[in-house]
PDB file of C-alpha atoms and ligand atoms in Angstrom:
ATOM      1  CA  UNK A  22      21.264  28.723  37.562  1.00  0.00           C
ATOM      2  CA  UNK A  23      19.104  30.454  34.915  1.00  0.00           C
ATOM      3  CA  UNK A  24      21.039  32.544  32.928  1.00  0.00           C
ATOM      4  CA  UNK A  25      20.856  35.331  30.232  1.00  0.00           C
ATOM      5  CA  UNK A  26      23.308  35.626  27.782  1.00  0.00           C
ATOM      6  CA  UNK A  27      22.927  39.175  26.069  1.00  0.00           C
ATOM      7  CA  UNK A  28      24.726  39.242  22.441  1.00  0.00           C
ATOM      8  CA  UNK A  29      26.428  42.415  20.908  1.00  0.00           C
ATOM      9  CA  UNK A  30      23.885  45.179  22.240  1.00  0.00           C
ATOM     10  CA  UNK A  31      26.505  47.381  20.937  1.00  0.00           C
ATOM     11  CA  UNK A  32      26.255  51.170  19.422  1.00  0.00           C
ATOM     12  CA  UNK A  33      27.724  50.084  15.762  1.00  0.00           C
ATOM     13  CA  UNK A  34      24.658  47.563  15.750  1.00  0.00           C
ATOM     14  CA  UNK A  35      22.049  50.080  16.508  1.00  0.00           C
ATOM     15  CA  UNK A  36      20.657  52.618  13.944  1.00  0.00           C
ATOM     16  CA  UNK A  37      22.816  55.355  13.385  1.00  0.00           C
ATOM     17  CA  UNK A  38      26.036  52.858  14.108  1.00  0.00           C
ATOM     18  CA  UNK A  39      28.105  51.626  11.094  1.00  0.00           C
ATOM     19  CA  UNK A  40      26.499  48.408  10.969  1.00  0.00           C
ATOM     20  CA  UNK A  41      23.377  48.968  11.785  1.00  0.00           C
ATOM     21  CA  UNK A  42      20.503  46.378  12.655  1.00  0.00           C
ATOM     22  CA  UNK A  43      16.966  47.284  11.871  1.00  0.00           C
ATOM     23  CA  UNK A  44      15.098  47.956  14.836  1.00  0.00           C
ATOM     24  CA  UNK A  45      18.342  47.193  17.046  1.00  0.00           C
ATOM     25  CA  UNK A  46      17.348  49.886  19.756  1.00  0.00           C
ATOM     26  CA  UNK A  47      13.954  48.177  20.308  1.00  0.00           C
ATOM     27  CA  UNK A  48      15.151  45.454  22.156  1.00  0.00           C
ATOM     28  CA  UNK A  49      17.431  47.660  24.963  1.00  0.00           C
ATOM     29  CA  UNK A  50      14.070  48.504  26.932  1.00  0.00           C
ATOM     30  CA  UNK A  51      13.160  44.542  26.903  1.00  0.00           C
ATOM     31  CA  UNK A  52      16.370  43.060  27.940  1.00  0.00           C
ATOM     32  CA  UNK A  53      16.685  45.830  30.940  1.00  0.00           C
ATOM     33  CA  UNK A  54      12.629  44.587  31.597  1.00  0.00           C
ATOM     34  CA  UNK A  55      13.967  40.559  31.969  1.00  0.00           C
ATOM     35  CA  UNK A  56      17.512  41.040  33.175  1.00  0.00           C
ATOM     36  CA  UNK A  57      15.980  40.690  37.274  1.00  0.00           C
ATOM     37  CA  UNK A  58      14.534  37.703  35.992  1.00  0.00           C
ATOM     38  CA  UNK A  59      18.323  35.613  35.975  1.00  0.00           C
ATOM     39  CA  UNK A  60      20.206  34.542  38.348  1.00  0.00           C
ATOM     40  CA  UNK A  61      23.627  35.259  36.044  1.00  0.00           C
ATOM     41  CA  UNK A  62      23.530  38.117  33.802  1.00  0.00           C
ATOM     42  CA  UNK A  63      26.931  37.885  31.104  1.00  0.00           C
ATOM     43  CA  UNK A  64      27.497  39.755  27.659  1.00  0.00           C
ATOM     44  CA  UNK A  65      29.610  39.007  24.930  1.00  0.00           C
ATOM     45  CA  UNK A  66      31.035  42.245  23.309  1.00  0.00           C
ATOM     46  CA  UNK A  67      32.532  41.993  19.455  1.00  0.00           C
ATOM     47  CA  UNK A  68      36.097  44.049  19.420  1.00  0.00           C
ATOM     48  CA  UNK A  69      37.934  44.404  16.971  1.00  0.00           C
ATOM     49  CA  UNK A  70      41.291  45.656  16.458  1.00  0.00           C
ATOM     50  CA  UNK A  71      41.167  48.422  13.428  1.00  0.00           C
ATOM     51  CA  UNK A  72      42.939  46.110  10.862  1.00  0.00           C
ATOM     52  CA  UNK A  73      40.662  43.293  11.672  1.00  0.00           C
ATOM     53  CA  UNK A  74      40.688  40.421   8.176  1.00  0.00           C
ATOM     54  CA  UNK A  75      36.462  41.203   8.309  1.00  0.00           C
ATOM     55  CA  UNK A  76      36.627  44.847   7.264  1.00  0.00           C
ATOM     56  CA  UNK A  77      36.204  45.426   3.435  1.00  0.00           C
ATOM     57  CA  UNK A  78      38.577  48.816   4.292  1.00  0.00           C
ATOM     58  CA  UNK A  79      41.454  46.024   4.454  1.00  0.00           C
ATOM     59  CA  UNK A  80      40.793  44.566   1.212  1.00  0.00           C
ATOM     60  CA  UNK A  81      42.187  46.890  -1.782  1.00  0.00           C
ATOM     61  CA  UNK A  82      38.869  46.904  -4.243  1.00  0.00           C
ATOM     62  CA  UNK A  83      36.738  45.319  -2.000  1.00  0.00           C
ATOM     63  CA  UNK A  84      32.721  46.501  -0.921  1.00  0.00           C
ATOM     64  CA  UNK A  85      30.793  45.830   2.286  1.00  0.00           C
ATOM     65  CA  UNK A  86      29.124  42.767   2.238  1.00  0.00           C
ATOM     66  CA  UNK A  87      30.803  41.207  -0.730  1.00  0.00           C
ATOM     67  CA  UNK A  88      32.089  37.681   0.680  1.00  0.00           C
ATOM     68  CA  UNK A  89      35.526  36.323  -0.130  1.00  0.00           C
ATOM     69  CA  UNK A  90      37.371  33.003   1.474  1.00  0.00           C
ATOM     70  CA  UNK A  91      39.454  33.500   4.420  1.00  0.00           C
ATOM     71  CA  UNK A  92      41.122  29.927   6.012  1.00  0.00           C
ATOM     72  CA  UNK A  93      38.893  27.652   3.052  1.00  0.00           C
ATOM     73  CA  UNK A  94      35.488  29.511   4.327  1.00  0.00           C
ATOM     74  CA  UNK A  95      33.460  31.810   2.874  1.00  0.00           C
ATOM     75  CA  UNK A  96      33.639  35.407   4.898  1.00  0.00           C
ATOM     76  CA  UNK A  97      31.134  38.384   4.820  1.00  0.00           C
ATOM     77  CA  UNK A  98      33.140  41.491   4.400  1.00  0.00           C
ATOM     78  CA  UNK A  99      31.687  44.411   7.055  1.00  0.00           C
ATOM     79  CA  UNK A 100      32.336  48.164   7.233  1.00  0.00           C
ATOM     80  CA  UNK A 101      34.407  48.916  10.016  1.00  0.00           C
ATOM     81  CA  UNK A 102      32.799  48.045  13.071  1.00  0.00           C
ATOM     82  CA  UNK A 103      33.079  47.825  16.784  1.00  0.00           C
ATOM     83  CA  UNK A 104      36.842  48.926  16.852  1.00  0.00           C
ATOM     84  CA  UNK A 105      38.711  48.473  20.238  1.00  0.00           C
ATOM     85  CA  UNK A 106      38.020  51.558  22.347  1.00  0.00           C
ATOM     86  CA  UNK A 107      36.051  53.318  19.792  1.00  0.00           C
ATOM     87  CA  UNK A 108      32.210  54.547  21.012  1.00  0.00           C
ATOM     88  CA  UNK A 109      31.026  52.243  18.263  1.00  0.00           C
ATOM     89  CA  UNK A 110      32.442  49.483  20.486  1.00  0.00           C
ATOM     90  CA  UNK A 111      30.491  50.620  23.565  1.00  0.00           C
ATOM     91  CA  UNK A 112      27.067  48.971  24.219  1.00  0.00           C
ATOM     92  CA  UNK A 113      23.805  51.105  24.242  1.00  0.00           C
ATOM     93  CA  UNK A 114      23.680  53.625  26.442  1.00  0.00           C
ATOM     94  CA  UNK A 115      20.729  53.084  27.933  1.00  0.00           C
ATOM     95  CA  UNK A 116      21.293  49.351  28.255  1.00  0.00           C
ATOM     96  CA  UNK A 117      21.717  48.211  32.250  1.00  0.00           C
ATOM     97  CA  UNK A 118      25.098  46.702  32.613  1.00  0.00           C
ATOM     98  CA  UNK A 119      25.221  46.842  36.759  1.00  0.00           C
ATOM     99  CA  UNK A 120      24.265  43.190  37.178  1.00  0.00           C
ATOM    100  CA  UNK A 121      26.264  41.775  34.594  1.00  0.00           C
ATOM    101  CA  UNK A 122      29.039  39.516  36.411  1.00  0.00           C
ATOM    102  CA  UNK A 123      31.326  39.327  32.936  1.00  0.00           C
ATOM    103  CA  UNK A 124      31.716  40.529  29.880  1.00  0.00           C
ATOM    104  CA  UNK A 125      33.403  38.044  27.083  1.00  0.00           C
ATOM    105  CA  UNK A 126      34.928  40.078  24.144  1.00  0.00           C
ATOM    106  CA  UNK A 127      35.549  38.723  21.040  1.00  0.00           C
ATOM    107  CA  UNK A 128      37.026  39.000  17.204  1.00  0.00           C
ATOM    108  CA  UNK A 129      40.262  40.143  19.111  1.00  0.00           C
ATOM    109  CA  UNK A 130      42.152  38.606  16.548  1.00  0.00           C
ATOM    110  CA  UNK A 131      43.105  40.139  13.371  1.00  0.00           C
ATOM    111  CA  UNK A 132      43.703  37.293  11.637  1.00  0.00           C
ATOM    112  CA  UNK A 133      39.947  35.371  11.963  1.00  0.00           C
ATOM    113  CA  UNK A 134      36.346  36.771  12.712  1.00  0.00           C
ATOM    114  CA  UNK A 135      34.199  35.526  15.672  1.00  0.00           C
ATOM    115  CA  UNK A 136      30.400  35.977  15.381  1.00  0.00           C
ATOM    116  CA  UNK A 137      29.610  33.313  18.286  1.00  0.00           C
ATOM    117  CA  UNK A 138      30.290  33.888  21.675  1.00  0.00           C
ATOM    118  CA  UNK A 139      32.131  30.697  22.494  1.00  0.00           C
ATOM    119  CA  UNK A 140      34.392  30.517  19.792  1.00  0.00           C
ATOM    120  CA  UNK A 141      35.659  32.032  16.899  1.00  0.00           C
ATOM    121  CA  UNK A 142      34.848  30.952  12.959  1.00  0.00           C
ATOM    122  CA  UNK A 143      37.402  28.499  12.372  1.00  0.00           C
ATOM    123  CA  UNK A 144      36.308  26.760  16.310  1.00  0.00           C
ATOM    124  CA  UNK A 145      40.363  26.789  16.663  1.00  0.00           C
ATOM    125  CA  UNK A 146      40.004  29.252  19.960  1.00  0.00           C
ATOM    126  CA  UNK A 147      37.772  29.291  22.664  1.00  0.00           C
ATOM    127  CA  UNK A 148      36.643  32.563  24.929  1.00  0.00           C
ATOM    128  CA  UNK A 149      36.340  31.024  27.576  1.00  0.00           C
ATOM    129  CA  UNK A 150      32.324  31.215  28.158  1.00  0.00           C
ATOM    130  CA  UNK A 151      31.364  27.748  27.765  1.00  0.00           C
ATOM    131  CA  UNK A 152      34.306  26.712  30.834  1.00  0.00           C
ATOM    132  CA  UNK A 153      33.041  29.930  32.601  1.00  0.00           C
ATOM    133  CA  UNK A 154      29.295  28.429  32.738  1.00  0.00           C
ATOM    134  CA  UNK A 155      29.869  25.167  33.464  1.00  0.00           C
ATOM    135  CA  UNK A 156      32.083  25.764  36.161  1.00  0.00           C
ATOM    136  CA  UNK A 157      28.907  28.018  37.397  1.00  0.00           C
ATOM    137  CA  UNK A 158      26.606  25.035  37.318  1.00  0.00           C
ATOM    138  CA  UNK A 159      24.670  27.115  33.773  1.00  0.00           C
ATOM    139  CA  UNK A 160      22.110  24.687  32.793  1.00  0.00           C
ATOM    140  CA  UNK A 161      19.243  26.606  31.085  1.00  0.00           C
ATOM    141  CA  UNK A 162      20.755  29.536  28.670  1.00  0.00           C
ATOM    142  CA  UNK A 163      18.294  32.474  27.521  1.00  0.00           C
ATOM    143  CA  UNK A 164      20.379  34.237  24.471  1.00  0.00           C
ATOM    144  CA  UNK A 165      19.001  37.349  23.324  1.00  0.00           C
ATOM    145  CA  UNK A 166      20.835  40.350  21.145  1.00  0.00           C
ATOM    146  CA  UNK A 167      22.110  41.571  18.045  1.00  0.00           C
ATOM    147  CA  UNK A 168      21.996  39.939  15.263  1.00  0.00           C
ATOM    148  CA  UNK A 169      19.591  37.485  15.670  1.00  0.00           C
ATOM    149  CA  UNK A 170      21.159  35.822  12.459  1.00  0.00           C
ATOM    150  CA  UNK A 171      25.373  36.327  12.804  1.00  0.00           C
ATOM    151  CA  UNK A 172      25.936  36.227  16.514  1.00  0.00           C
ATOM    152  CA  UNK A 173      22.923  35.158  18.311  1.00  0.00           C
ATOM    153  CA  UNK A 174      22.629  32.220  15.867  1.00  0.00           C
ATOM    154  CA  UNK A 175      26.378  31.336  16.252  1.00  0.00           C
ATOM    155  CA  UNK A 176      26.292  31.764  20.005  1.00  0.00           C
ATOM    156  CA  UNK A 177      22.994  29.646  20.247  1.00  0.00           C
ATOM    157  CA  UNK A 178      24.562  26.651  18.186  1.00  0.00           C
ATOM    158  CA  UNK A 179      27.273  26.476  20.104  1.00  0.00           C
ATOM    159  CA  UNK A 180      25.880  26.573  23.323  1.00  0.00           C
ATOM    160  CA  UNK A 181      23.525  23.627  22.246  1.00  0.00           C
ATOM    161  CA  UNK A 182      26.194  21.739  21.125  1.00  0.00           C
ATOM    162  CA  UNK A 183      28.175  22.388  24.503  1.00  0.00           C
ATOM    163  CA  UNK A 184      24.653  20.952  26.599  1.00  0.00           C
ATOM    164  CA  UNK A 185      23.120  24.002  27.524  1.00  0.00           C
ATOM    165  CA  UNK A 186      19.268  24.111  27.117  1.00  0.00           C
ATOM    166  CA  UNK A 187      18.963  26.945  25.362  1.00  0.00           C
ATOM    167  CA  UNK A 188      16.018  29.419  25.001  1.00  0.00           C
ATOM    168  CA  UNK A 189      16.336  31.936  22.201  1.00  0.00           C
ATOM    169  CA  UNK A 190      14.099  35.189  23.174  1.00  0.00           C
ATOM    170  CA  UNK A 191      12.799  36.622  19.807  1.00  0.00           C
ATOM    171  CA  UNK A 192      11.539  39.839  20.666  1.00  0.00           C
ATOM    172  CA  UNK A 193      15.087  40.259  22.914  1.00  0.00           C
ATOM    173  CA  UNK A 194      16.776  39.843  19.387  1.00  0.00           C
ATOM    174  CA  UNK A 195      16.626  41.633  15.843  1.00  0.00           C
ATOM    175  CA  UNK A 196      17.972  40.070  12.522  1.00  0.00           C
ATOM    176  CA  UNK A 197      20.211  41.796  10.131  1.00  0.00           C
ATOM    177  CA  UNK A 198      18.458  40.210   7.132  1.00  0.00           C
ATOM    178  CA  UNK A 199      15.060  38.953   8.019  1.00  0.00           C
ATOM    179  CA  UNK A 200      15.258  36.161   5.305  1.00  0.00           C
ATOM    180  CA  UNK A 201      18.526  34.732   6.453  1.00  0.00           C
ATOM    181  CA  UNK A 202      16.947  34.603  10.014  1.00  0.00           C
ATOM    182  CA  UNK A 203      13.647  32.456   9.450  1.00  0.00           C
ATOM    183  CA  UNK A 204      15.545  29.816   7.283  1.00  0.00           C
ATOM    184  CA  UNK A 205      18.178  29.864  10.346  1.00  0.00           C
ATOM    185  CA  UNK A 206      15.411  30.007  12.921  1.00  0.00           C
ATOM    186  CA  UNK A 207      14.005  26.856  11.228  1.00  0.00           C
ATOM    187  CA  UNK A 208      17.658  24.888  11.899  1.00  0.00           C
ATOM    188  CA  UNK A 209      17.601  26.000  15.382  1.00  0.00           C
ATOM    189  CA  UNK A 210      13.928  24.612  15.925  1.00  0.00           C
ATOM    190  CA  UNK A 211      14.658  21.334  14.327  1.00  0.00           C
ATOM    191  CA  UNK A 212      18.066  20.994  16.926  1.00  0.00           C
ATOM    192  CA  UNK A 213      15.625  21.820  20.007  1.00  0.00           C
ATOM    193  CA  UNK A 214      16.477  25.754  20.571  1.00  0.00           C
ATOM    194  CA  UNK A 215      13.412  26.888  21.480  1.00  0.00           C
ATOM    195  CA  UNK A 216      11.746  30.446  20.802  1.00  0.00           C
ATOM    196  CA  UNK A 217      10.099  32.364  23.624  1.00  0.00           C
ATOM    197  CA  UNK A 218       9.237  35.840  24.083  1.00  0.00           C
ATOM    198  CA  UNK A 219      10.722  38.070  26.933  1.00  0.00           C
ATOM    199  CA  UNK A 220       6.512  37.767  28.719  1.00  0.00           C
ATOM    200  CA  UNK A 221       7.513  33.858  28.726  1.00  0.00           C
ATOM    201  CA  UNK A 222       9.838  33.978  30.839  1.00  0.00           C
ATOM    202  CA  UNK A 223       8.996  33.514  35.172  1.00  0.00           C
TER     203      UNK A 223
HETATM  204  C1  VGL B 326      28.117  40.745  14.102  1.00  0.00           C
HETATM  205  C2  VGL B 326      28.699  40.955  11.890  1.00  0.00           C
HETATM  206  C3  VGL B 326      30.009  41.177  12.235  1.00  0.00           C
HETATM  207  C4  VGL B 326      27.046  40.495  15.124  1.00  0.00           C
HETATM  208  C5  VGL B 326      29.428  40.956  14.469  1.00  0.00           C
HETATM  209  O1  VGL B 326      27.219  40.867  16.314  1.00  0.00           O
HETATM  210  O2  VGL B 326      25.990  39.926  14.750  1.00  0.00           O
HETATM  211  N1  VGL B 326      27.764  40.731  12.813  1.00  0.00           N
HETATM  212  N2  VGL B 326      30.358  41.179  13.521  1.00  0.00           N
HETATM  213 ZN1   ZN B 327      32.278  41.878  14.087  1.00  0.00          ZN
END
């Protein structure tokens, strides 16, 4: 069962959005061009309730990106971002959702953030998606989405560490910081991710 997992292809990640990854909308066109490759198409989708603990706007004195320690870990503070029912929340437009058998939402809680997919920061609650595969017989998992270094990178760690085989598909994905990504991508290499393009794949 080959499957694609597609990470956060939402509108507050793509220019224009209030959290915006460079170059986020160039990778909609490529994940609609590989999504008939899969047997099992499934998205996560980051939704936040508005008082979410990641949002500088509920710190008094507190800027965007400044990090603080929530629960004994260091936390990135965002700008509001992918807000329950808000358009911000809603993926890209122009990205093909008709195949996708589930959708896995995430960051629900107020209280702690959840960049990967499976589980949130502090691993104390699960989604779901990791039961959800293996009870679908997932062996080989192609991750591709936004950002290639905060959720794509937290998604693909976990799934290693949960057995999948995972394929991360690099021009699928765009980092928020492009420095933070190829020290990351190195980690992922030396577990035994490994990096394909979107042409790689049969
Ligand atoms: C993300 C920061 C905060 C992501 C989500 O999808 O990469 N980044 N929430
Ligand atoms: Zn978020």
């Amino acid at each position: 069962m080959k499957t694609l997992l597609i990470i956060d292809v939402q509108n507050d990640f793509i220019p224009g959005g209030s959290l915006p990854v460079p170059g986020g909308d160039k990778i909609v066109p490529v994940i609609n061009s590989i999504q008939p490759k899969f047997d099992l198409v499934v998205a996560t989708q980051d939704w936040h309730p508005q008082d979410h603990i990641s949002f500088a706007s509920n710190h008094e004195g507190k800027s965007t990106f400044e990090v603080i320690e929530l629960h004994g870990k260091p936390q990135t503070l965002w700008a509001d971002h992918c807000v329950q029912g808000t358009e911000g929340a809603e993926f890209h437009p122009d990205l093909d959702s008709t195949t996708w058998e589930a959708i896995f939402r995430k960051g629900t809680d107020n209280q702690i953030d959840s960049y990967s997919g499976f589980y949130d920061n502090g691993h104390l609650k699960s989604t779901g998606l990791a039961g959800y595969l293996k009870e679908k017989g997932v062996t080989q998992l192609f991750l591709c989405g936004l950002a290639a270094d905060i959720c794509v990178y937290y998604s693909a760690y976990d799934a290693f560490k949960e057995g999948f085989a995972c394929f991360f598909i690099e021009d699928a994905s765009q980092p928020l910081d492009s420095e933070n990504y190829k020290e990351l991508k190195k980690k992922m290499e030396y577990l035994g991710i490994q990096f394909i393009s979107a042409a790689d794949i049969q």
